[in-house]
mmCIF file of C-alpha atoms in Angstrom:
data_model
loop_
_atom_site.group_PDB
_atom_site.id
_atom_site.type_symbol
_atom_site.label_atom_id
_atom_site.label_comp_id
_atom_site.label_asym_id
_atom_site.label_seq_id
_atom_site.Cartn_x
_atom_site.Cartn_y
_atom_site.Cartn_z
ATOM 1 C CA UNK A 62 -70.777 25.672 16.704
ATOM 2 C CA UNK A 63 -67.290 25.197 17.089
ATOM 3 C CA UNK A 64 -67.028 22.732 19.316
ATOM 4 C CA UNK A 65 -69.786 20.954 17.761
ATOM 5 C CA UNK A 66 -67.800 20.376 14.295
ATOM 6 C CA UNK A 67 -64.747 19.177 16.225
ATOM 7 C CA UNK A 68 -66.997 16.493 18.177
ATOM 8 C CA UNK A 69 -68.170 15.645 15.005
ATOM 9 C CA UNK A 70 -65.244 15.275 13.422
ATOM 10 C CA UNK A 71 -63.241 13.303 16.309
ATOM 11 C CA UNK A 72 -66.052 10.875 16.189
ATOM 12 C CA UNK A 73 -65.613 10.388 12.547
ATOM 13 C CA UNK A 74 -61.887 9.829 12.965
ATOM 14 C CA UNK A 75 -62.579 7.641 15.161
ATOM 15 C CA UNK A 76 -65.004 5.365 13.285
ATOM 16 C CA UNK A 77 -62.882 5.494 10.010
ATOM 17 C CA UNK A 78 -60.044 4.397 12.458
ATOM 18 C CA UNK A 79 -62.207 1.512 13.503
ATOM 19 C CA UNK A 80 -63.238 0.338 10.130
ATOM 20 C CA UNK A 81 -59.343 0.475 9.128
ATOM 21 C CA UNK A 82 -58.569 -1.782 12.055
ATOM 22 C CA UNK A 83 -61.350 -4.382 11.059
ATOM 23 C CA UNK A 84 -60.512 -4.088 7.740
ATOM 24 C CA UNK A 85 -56.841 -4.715 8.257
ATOM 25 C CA UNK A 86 -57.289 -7.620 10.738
ATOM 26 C CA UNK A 87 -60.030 -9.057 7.972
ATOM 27 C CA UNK A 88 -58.046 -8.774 4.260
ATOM 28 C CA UNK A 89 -54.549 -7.907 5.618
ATOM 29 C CA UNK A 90 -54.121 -11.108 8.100
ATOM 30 C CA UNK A 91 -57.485 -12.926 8.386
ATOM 31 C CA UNK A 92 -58.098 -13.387 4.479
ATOM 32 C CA UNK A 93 -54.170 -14.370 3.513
ATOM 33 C CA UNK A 94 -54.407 -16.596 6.375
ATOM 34 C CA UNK A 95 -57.485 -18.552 4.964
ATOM 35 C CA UNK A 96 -55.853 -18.582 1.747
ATOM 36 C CA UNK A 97 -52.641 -19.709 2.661
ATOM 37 C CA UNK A 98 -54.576 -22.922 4.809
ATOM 38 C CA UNK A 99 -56.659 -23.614 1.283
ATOM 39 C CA UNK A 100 -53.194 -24.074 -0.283
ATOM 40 C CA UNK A 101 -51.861 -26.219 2.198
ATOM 41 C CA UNK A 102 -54.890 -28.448 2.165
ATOM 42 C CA UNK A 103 -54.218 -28.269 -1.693
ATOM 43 C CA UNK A 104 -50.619 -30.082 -0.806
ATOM 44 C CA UNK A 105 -47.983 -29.832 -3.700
ATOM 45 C CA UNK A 106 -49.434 -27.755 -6.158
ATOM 46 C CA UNK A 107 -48.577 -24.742 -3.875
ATOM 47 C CA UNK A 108 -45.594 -25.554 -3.233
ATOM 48 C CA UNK A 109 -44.167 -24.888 -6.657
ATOM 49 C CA UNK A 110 -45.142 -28.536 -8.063
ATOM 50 C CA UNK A 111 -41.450 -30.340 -7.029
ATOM 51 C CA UNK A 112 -39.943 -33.359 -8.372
ATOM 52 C CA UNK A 113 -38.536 -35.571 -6.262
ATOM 53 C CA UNK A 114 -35.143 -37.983 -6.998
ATOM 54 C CA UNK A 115 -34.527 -39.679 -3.912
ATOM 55 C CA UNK A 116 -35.670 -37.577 -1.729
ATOM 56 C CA UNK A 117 -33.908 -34.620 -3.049
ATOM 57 C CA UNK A 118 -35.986 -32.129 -4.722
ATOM 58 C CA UNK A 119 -34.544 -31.727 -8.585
ATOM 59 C CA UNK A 120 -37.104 -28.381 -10.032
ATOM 60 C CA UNK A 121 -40.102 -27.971 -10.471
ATOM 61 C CA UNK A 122 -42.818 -29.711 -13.047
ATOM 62 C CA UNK A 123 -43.770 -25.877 -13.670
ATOM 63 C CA UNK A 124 -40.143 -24.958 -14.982
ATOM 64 C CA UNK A 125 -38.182 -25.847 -18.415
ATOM 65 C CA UNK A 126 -34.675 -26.269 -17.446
ATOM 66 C CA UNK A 127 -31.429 -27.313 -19.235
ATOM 67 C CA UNK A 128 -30.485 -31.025 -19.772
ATOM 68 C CA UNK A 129 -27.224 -32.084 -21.252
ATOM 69 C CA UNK A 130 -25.836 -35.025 -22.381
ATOM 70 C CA UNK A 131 -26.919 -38.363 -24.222
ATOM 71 C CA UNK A 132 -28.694 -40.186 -21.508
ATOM 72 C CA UNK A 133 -30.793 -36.945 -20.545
ATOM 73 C CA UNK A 134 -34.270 -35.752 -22.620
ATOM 74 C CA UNK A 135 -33.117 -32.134 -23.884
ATOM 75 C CA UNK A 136 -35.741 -29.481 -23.248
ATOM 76 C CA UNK A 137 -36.944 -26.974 -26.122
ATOM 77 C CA UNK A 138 -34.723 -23.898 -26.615
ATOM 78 C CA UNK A 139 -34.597 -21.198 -24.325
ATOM 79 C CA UNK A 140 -33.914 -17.836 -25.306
ATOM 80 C CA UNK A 141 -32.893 -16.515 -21.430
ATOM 81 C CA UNK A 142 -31.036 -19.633 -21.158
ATOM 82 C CA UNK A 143 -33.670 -20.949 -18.504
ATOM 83 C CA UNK A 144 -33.047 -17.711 -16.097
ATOM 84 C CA UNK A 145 -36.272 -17.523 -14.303
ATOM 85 C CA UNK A 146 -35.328 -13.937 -13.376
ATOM 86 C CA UNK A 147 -35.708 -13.100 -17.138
ATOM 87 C CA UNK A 148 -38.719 -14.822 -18.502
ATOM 88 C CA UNK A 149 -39.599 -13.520 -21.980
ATOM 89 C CA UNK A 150 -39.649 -14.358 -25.405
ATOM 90 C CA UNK A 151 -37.161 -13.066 -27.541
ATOM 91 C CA UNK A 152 -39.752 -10.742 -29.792
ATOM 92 C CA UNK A 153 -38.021 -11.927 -33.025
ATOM 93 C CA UNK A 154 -40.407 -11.942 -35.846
ATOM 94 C CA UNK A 155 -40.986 -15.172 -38.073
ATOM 95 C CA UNK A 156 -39.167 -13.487 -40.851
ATOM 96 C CA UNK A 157 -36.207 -11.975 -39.054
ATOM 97 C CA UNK A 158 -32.970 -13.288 -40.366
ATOM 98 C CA UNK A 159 -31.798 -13.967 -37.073
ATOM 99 C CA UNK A 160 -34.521 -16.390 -35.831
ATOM 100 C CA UNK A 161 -34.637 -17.999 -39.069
ATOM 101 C CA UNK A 162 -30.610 -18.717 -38.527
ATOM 102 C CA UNK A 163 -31.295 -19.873 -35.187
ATOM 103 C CA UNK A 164 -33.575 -22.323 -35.967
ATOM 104 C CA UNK A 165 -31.738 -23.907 -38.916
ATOM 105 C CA UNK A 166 -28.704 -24.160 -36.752
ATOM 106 C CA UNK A 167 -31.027 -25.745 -33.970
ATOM 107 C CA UNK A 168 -32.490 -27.784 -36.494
ATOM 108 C CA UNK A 169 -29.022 -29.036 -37.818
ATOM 109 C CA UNK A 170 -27.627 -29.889 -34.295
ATOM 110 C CA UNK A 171 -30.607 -31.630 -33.442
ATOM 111 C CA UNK A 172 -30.902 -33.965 -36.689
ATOM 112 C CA UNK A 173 -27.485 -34.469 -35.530
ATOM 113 C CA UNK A 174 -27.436 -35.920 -32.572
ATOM 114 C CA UNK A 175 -30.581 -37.840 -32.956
ATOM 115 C CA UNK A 176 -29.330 -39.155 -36.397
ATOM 116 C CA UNK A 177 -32.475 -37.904 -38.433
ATOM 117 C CA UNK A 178 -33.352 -35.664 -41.765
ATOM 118 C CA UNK A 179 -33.771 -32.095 -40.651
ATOM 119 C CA UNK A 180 -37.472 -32.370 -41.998
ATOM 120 C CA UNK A 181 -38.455 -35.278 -39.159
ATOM 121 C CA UNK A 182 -37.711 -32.745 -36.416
ATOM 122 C CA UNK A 183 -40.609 -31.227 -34.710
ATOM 123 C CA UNK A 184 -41.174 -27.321 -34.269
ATOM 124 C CA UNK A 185 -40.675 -27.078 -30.365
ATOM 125 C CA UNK A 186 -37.201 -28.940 -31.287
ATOM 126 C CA UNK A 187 -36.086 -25.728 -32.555
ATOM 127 C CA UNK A 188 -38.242 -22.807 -31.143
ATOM 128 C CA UNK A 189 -38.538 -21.259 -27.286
ATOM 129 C CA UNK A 190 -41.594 -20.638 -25.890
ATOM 130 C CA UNK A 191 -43.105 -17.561 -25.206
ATOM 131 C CA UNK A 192 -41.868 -17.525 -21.614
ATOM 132 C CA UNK A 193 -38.303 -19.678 -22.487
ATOM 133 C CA UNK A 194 -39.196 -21.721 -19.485
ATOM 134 C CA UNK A 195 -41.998 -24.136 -20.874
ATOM 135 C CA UNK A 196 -41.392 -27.164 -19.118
ATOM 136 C CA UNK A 197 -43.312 -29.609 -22.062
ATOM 137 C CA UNK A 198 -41.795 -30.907 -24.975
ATOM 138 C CA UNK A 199 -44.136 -32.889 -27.486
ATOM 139 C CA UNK A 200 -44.645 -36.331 -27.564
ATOM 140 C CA UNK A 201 -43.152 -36.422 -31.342
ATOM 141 C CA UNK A 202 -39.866 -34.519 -29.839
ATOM 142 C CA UNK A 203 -39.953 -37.084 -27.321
ATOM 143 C CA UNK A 204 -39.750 -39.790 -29.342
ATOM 144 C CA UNK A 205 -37.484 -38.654 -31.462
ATOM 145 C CA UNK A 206 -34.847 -38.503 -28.945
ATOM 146 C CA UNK A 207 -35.908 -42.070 -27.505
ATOM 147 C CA UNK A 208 -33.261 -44.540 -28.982
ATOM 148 C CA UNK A 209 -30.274 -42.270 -28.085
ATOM 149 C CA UNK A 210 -31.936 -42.341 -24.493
ATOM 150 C CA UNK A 211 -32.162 -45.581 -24.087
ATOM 151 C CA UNK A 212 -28.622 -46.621 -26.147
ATOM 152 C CA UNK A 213 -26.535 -44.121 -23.461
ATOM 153 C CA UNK A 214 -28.795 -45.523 -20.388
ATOM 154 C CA UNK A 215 -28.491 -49.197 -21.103
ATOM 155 C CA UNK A 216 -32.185 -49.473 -21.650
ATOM 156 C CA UNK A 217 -33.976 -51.307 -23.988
ATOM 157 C CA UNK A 218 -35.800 -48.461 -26.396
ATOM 158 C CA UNK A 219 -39.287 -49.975 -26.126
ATOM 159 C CA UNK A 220 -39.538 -48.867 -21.688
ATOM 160 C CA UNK A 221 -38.150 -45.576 -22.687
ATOM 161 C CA UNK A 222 -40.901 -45.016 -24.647
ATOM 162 C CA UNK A 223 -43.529 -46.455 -22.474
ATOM 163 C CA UNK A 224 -41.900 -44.548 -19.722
ATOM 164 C CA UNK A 225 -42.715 -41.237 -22.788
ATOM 165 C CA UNK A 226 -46.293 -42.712 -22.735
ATOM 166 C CA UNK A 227 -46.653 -42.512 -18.925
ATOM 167 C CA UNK A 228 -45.383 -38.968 -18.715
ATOM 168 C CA UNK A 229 -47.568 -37.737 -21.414
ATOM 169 C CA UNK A 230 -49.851 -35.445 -20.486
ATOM 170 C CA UNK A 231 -53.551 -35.207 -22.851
ATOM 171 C CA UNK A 232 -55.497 -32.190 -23.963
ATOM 172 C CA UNK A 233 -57.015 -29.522 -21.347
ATOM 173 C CA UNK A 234 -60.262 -30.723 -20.996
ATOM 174 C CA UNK A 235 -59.642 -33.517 -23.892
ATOM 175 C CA UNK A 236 -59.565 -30.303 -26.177
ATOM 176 C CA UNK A 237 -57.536 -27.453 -25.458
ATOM 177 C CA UNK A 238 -53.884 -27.189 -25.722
ATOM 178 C CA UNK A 239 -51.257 -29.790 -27.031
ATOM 179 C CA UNK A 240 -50.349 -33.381 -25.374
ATOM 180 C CA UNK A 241 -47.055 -32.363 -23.737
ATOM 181 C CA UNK A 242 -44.748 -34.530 -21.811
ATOM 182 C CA UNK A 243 -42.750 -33.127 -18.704
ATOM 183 C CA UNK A 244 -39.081 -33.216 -19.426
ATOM 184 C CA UNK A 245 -38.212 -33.055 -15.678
ATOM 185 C CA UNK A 246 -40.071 -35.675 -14.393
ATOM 186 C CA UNK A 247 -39.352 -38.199 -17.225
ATOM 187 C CA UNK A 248 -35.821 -37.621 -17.025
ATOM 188 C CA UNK A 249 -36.422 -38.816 -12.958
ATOM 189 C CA UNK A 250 -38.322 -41.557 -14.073
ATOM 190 C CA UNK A 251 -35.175 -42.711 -16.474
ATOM 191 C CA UNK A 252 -32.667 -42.195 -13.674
ATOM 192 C CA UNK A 253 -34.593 -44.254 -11.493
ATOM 193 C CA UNK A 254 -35.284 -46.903 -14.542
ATOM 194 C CA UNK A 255 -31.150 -46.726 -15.595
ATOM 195 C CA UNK A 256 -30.111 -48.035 -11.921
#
């Protein structure tokens, strides 16, 4: 009896050994290998989504980052300062005092430097996103911060703001979501349109 159990049992070690060798040759290489070929037949949206300035790769369309100066777009706030290592919101409520400073003072430096009332600038002006790394900015903040654009590039304001038309992006579906326009790629489109 014996020697029957321990047959029995070496043959079922053996057949769970076999189905965990076809199992890890089918999910653990053959099935990341047929997903990883899907994604390069899918081209750049694997690849992170990169912008290209001649030839050099400048971020990603995915990823908000930090522009400064007058001839740049600026990006919405960040509250992680555009670390991708610490992507979060800061979990300030709408009525805490120091969000409420924060986006005065944001709201102040930005009527500033685009020469407006505090009242004509838009919400994502002055407020991060829930991951501080949205890459969008509205159209409205977009054109808001055309004519300073186009006065420190040496173009005329009009192609700055078609080149804001051309980058804007519509509605999910022509309903969900926001337009948006991508900060990183219509900055590349203004350095290429400044030279």
């Amino acid at each position: 009896m014996m020697t029957s159990t321990l047959s029995d049992l070496s043959r079922q070690s053996l057949a769970a050994l076999r189905i965990l060798l076809v199992f890890t040759l089918l999910l653990g290489i053959g099935y990341p290998f047929a997903v990883w070929l899907v994604g390069q037949a899918l081209g750049e949206r694997t690849q992170g989504q990169p912008v290209l300035l001649d030839g050099q790769i400048v971020g990603s369309r995915l990823l908000g980052q930090q522009f400064e100066g007058d001839e740049w777009f600026h990006s919405r706030p960040s509250v992680n300062d555009y670390d991708t290592l610490a992507s979060a919101a800061s979990n300030l409520g709408p009525l805490n005092p120091d969000l409420v400073a924060a986006i005065e003072e944001r709201r102040a430096a930005v009527a500033t430097a685009e020469g407006v009332e505090p009242e004509r600038v838009p919400a994502d002006a002055v407020t991060a996103s829930g991951s501080g790394l949205d890459p969008h900015i509205s159209p409205a903040y977009a054109e808001l911060q055309a004519a300073r654009v186009a006065r420190a590039n040496g173009l005329e304001e009009a192609e700055v703001v078609s080149l804001i038309r051309e980058h804007t992006s519509g509605r999910f579906l022509g309903f969900g979501g926001e337009p948006g326009v991508n900060v990183l790629a219509l900055n590349a489109a203004i350095a290429q349109a400044s030279r």
